[in-house]
Coordinates of C-alpha atoms in Angstrom, one line a residue:
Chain A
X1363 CA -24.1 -6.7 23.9
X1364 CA -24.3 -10.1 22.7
X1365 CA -25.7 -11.2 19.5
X1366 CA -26.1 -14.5 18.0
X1367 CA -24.1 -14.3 14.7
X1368 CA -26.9 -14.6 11.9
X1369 CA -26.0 -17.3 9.3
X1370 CA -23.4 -16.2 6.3
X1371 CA -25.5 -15.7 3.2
X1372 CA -24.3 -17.2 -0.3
X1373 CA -23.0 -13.2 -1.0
X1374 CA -20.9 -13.4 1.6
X1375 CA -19.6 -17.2 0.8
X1376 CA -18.8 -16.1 -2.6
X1377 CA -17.2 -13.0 -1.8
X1378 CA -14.8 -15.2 0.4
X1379 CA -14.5 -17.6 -2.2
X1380 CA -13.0 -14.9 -4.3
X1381 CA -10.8 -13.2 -1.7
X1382 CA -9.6 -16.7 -0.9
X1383 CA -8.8 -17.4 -4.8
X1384 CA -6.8 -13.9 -5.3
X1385 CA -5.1 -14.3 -2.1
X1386 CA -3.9 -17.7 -2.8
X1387 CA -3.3 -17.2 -6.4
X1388 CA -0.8 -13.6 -5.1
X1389 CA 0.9 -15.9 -2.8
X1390 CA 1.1 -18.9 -4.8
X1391 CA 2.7 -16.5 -7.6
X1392 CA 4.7 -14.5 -5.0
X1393 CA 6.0 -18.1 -3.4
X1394 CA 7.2 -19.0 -7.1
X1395 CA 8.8 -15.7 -8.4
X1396 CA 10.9 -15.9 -5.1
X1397 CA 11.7 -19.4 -5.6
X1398 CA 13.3 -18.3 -9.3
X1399 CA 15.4 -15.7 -7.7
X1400 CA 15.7 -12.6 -8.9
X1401 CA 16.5 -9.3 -7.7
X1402 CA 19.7 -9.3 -10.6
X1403 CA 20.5 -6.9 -13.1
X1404 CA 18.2 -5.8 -15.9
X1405 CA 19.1 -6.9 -19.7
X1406 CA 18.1 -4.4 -21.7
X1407 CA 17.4 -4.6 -25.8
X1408 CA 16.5 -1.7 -28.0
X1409 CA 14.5 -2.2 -31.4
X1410 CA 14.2 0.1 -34.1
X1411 CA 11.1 0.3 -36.2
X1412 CA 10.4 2.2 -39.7
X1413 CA 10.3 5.9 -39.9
X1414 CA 7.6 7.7 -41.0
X1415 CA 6.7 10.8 -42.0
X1416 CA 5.2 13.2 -39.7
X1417 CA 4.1 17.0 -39.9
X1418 CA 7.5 17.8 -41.6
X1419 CA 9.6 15.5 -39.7
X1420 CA 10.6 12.1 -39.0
X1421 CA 9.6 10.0 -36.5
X1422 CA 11.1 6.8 -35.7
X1423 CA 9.6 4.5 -33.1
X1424 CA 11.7 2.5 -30.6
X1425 CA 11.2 -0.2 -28.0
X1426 CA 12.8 -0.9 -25.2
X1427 CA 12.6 -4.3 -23.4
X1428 CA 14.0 -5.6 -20.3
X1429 CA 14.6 -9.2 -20.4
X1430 CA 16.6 -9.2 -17.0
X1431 CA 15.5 -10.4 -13.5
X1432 CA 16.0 -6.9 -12.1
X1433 CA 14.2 -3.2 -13.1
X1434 CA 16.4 -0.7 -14.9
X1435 CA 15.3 3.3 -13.6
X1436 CA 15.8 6.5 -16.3
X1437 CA 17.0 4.5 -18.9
X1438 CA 18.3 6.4 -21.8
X1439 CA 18.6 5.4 -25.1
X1440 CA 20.2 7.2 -28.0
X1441 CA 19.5 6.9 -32.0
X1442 CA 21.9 7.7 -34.9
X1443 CA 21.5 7.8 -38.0
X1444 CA 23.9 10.1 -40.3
X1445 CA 23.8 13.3 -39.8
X1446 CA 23.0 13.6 -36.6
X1447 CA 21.7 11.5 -33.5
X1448 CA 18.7 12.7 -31.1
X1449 CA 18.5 10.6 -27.6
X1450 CA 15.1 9.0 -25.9
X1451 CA 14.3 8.6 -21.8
X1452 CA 12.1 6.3 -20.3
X1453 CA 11.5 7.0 -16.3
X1454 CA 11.5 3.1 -16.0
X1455 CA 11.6 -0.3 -17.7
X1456 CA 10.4 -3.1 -15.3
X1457 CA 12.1 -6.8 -15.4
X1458 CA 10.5 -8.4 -17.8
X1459 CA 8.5 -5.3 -19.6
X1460 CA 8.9 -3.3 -22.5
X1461 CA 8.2 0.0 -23.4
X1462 CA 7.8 2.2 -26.3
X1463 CA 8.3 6.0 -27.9
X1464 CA 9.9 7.6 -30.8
X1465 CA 12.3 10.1 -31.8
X1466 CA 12.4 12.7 -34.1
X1467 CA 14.7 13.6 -37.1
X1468 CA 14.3 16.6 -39.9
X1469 CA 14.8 14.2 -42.2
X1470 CA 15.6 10.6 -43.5
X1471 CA 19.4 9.6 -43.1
X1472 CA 20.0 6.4 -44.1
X1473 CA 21.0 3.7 -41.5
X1474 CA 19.4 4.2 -37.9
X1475 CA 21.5 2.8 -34.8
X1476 CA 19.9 2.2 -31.6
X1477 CA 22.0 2.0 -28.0
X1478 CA 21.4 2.6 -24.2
X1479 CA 23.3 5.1 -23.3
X1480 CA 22.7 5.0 -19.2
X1481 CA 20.4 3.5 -17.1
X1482 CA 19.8 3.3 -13.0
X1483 CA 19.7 0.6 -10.9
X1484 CA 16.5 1.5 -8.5
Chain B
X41 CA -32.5 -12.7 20.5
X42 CA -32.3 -12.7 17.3
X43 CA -32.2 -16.4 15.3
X44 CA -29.8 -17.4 13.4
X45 CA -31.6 -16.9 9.8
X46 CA -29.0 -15.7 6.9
X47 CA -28.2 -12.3 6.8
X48 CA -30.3 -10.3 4.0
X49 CA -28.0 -9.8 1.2
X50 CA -29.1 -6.4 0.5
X51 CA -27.4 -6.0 4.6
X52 CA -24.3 -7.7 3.0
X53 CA -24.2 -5.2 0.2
X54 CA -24.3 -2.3 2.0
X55 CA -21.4 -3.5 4.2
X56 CA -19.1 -4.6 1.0
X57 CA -20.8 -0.8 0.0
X58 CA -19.1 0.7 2.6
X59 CA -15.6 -1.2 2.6
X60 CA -15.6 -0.1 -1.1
X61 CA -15.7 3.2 -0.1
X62 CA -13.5 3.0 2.8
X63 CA -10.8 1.2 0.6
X64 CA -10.8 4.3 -2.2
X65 CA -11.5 6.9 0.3
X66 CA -8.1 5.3 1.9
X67 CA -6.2 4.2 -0.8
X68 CA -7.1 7.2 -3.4
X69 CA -4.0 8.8 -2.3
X70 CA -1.5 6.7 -2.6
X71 CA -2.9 5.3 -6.1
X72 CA -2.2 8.8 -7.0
X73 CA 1.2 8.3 -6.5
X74 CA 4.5 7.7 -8.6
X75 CA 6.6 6.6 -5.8
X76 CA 4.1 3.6 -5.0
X77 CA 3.5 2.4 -8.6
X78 CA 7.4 2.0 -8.5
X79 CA 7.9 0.6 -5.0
X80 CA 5.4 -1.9 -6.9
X81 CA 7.9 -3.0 -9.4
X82 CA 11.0 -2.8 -8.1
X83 CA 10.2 -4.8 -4.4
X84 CA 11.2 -8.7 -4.5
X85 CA 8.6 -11.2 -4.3
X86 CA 9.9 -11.7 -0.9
X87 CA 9.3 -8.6 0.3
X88 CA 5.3 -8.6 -1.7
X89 CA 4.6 -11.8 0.9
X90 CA 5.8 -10.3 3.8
X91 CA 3.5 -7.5 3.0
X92 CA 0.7 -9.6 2.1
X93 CA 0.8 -11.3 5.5
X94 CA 2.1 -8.4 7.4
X95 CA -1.2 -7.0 6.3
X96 CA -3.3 -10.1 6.9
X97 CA -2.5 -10.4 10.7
X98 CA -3.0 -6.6 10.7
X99 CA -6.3 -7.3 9.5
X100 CA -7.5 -10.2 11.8
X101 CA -6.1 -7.9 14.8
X102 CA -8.2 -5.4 14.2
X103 CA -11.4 -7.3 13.2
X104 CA -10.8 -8.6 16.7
X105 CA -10.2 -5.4 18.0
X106 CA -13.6 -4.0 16.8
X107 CA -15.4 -7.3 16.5
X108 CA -19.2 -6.1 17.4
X109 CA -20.0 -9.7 18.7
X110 CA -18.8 -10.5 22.2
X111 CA -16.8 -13.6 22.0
X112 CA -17.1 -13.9 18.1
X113 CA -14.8 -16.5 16.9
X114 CA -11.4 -16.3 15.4
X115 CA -12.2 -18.0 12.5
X116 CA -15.2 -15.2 11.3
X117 CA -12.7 -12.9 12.0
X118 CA -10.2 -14.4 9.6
X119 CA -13.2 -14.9 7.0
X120 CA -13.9 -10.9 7.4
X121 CA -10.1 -10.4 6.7
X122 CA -10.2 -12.9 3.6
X123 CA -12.9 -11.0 2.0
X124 CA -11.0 -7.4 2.8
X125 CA -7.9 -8.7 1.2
X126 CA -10.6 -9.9 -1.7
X127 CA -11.9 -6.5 -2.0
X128 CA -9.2 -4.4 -1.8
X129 CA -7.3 -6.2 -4.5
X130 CA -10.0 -5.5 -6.6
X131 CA -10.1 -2.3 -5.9
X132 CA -6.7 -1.6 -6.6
X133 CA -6.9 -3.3 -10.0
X134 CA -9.5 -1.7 -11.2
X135 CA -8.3 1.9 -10.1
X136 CA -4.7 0.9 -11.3
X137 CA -5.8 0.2 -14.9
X138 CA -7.7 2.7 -15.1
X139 CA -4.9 5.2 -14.3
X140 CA -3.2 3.7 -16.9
X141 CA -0.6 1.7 -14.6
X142 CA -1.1 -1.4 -16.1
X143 CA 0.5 -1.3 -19.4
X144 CA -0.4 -3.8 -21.9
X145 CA 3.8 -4.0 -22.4
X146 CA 3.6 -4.6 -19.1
X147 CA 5.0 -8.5 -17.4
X148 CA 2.7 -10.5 -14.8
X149 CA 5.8 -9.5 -12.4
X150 CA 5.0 -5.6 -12.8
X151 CA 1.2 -6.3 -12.2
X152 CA 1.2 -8.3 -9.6
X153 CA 4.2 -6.0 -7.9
X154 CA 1.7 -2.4 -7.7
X155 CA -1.8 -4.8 -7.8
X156 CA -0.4 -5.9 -4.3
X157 CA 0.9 -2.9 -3.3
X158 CA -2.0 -0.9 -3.9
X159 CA -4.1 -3.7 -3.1
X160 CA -2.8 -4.2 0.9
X161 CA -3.5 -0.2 1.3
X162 CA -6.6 -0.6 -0.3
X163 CA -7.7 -4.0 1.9
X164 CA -6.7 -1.8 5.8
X165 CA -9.1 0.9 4.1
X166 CA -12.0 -1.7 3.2
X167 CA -11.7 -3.0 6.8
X168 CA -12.0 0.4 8.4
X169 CA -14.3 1.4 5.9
X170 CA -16.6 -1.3 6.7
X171 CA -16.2 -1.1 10.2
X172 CA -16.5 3.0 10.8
X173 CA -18.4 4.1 8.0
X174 CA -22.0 2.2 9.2
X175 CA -24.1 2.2 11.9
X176 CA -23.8 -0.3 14.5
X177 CA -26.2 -3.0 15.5
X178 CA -29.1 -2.1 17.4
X179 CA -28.9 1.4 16.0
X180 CA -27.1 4.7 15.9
X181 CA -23.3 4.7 17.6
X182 CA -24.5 3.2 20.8
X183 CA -23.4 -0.5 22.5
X184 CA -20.0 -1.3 23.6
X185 CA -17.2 -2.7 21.5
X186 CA -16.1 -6.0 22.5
X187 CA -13.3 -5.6 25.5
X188 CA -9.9 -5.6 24.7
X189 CA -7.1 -5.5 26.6
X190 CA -3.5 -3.9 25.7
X191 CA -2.6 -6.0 22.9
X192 CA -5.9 -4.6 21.2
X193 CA -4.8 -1.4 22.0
X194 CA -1.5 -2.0 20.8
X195 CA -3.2 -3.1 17.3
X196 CA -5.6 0.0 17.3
X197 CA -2.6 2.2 17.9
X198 CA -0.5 0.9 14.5
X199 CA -3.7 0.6 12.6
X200 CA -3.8 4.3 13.1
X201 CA 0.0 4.7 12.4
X202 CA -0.7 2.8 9.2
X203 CA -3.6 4.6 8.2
X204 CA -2.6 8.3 8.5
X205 CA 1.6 7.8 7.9
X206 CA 0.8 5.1 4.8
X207 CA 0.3 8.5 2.5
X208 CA 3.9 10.2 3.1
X209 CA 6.0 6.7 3.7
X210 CA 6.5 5.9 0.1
X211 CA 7.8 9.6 -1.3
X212 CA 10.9 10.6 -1.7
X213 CA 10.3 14.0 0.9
X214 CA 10.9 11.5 3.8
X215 CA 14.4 10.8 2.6
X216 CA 15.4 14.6 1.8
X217 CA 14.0 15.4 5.2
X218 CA 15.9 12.9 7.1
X219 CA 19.3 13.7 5.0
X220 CA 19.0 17.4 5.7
X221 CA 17.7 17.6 9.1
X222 CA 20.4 18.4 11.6
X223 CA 20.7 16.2 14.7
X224 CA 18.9 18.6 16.7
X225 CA 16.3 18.6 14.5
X226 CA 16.2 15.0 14.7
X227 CA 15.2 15.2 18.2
X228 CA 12.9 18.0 18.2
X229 CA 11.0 15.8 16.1
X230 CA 11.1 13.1 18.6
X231 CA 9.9 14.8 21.4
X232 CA 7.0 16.9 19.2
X233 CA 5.9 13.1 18.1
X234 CA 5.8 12.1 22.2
X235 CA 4.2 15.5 23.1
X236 CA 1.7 15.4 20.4
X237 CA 1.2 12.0 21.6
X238 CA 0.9 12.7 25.2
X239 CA -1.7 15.5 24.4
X240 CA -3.7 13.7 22.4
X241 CA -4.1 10.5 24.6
X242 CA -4.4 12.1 27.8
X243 CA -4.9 16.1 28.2
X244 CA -6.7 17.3 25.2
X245 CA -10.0 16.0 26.5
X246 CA -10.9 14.6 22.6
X247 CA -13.7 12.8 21.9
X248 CA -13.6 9.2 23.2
X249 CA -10.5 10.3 25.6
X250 CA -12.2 9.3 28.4
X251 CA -12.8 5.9 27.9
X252 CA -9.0 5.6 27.7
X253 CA -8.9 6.6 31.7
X254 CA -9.8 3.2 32.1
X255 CA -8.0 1.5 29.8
X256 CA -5.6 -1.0 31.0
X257 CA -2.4 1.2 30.4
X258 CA -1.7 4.3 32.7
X259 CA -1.2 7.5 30.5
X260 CA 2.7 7.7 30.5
X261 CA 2.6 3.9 29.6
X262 CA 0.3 4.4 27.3
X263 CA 2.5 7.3 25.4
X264 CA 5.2 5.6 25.4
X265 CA 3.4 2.5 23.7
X266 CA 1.6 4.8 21.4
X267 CA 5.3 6.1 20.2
X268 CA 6.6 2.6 20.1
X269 CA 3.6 1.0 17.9
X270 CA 4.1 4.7 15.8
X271 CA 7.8 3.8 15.1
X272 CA 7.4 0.4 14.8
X273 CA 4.4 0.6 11.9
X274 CA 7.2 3.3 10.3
X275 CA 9.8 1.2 10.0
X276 CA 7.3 -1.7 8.6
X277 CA 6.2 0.7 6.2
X278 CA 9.4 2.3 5.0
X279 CA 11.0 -1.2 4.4
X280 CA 7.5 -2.1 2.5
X281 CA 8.4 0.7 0.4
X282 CA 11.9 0.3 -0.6
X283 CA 13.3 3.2 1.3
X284 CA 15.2 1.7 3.5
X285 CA 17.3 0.3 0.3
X286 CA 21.3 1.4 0.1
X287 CA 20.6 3.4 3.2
X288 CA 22.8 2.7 6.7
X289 CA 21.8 2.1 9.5
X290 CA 22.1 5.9 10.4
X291 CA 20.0 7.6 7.7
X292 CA 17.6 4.8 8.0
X293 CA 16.6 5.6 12.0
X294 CA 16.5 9.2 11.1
X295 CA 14.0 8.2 7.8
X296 CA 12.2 6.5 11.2
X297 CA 12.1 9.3 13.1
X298 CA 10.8 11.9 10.5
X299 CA 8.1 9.3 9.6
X300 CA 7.6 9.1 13.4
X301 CA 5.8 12.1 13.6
X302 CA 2.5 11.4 11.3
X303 CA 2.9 8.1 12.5
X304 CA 2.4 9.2 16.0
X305 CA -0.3 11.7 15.1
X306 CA -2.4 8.6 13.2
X307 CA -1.6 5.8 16.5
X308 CA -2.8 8.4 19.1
X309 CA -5.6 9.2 16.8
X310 CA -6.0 5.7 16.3
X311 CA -6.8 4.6 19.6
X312 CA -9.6 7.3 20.3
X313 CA -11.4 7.1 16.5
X314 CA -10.8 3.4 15.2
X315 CA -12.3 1.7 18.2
X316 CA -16.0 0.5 18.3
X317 CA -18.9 2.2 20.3
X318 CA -19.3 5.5 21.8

């Protein structure tokens, strides 16, 4: 059954406008990220911030950030200080993402250490 | 005849209405789903565009497939597909964020990485959605969809792969499956996926069935393409996923063949539900 195409309204010539802008602007990004190369190895940092007090213990926040070209799976990271060291696991840390948690102590101990322990690459 | 006026835009809302709903009711699952949001960040940009215009030809197929116009032009049917790819990016962001998958620690690269993951899934559901979800022109389910030969068929039959198999590809059962399944195994699962296949298309009398008989592919043909276009769309999707990574060539056929089997089940299905008309 044929039927003559009714004229596209300025809804529809705006929607396509927009998928038209998010499609090219995906590929455009895409075409540029694969120019840079990539797929390597992550580079992963650990930062320590101040402890504070919390609920009779001590909590000590820590970010992790991957400055690499490649993702870093189950990273592990482990904090010292002395007296004792309790250890931190993030499921993943994208290329060029951070994240962030914290760990718990009893109590103050001085000096904290931060290091990454393990980490897969997915 | 009806002139050629603009459409109403209230008629152009109800059909984005209904691909909006088609993309969630599609891609709801798989935003659900850990193993996507990583496939998201850990594929190449490479691997994003391949999927981006794997997708986009998939879409333009099908818009062809079902167009409801007799002889309607290529390029409306690439303007439909712009607008699904549109959509369905949209949809995905918006669901993504809020399921709290895009971090505010989060790069451009992880964004863009699940947004076009999720976004692709999304799109296939907006296009189905729009075309199954509403009532065809001139009322009800009746008039014929415009006539397609086997290549249609062909694209009808890995829609349908995509559609139903699109949920399991990405988790990590299909793997554990295909490493512990015994060769035997293995094959019983081939022949259950031509069977089911077989059954479906030709002897199980479903709905729409009959129009197949005169289709322009005999039945055995026409199982055999279904189980092609099945493993075919399973091996697009499994490499779109990452899980064909580190794996030889051994354990990746046998990931194939146990995705096979919904794959099947969704390109037989496929061919009898995803085509136009009655």
């Amino acid at each position: 059954m044929a039927t003559e195409r009714p004229r596209r309204n300025a809804l529809e010539w705006a929607v396509f406008a927009l998928g038209a802008l998010l499609t090219a602007g995906v590929v455009g990004y895409l075409g540029w990220a694969a120019a840079q190369g990539g797929g390597g190895r992550p580079d992963l940092r650990v930062s320590v911030g101040a402890a504070g007090p919390a609920h009779g213990q001590v909590l000590v926040p820590i970010r992790v950030e991957n400055a690499g070209t490649g993702s870093a799976e189950d990273v592990r990271v482990e904090v010292c200080q002395r007296g004792g060291c309790a250890e931190i696991a993030f499921p993943f840390v994208p290329k060029g993402s951070e994240r962030e948690g914290q760990v718990g102590f009893d109590r103050a101990g001085g000096p904290l250490a931060a290091r990454v322990v393990s980490y897969l690459e997915p | 005849m009806p002139s050629a006026a603009s459409r109403p835009v209230s008629a152009s809302l109800q059909e984005y209405a209904r691909g909006v709903g088609g993309g969630l009711l599609f891609s709801l699952p798989l935003l659900y789903t850990m193993e996507v949001w990583w496939a998201g960040h850990t594929a190449s940009p490479v691997r994003l565009l391949a999927l981006v215009a794997g997708t986009f030809i998939l879409l333009v197929a099908y818009n062809v497939v079902v167009g409801l116009r007799e002889g309607e032009e290529l390029g409306e049917n690439v303007f439909e597909s712009v607008e699904e790819l549109g959509l369905g990016l949209l949809v995905a962001a918006g669901l993504l964020a809020l399921v709290g998958q895009l971090p505010l620690g989060g790069s451009v690269g992880e964004w863009m990485g699940k947004v076009v993951v999720e976004g692709m899934i999304a799109a296939v559901g907006v296009s189905v959605g729009t075309a199954q979800l509403g009532e065809r022109p001139g009322g009800g389910n009746g008039g014929e969809s415009a006539p397609h030969g086997s290549l249609g068929e062909v694209a009808l039959s890995f829609l349908g792969a995509v559609v139903v198999a699109a949920n399991v590809a990405p988790t990590e059962e299909i793997v554990m499956i295909a490493q512990e399944a015994s060769p035997g195994a293995l094959l019983g699962l081939a022949g259950l996926s031509l069977a089911l296949a077989a059954l479906l298309l030709n002897f199980g009398a479903f709905r729409g069935s009959g129009r197949l008989s005169g289709s322009s592919i005999g039945p055995l043909r026409g199982t055999a393409v279904t189980y092609a276009a099945a493993l075919v769309a399973a091996t697009a999707m499994l490499w779109a996923f990452g899980q064909f990574d580190g794996a030889g060539l051994q354990s990746a056929l046998d990931r194939v063949v146990v995705l096979g089997l919904p794959a099947t089940l969704g390109a037989a299905a496929g061919r009898l539900l995803l085509q136009g008309g009655s």
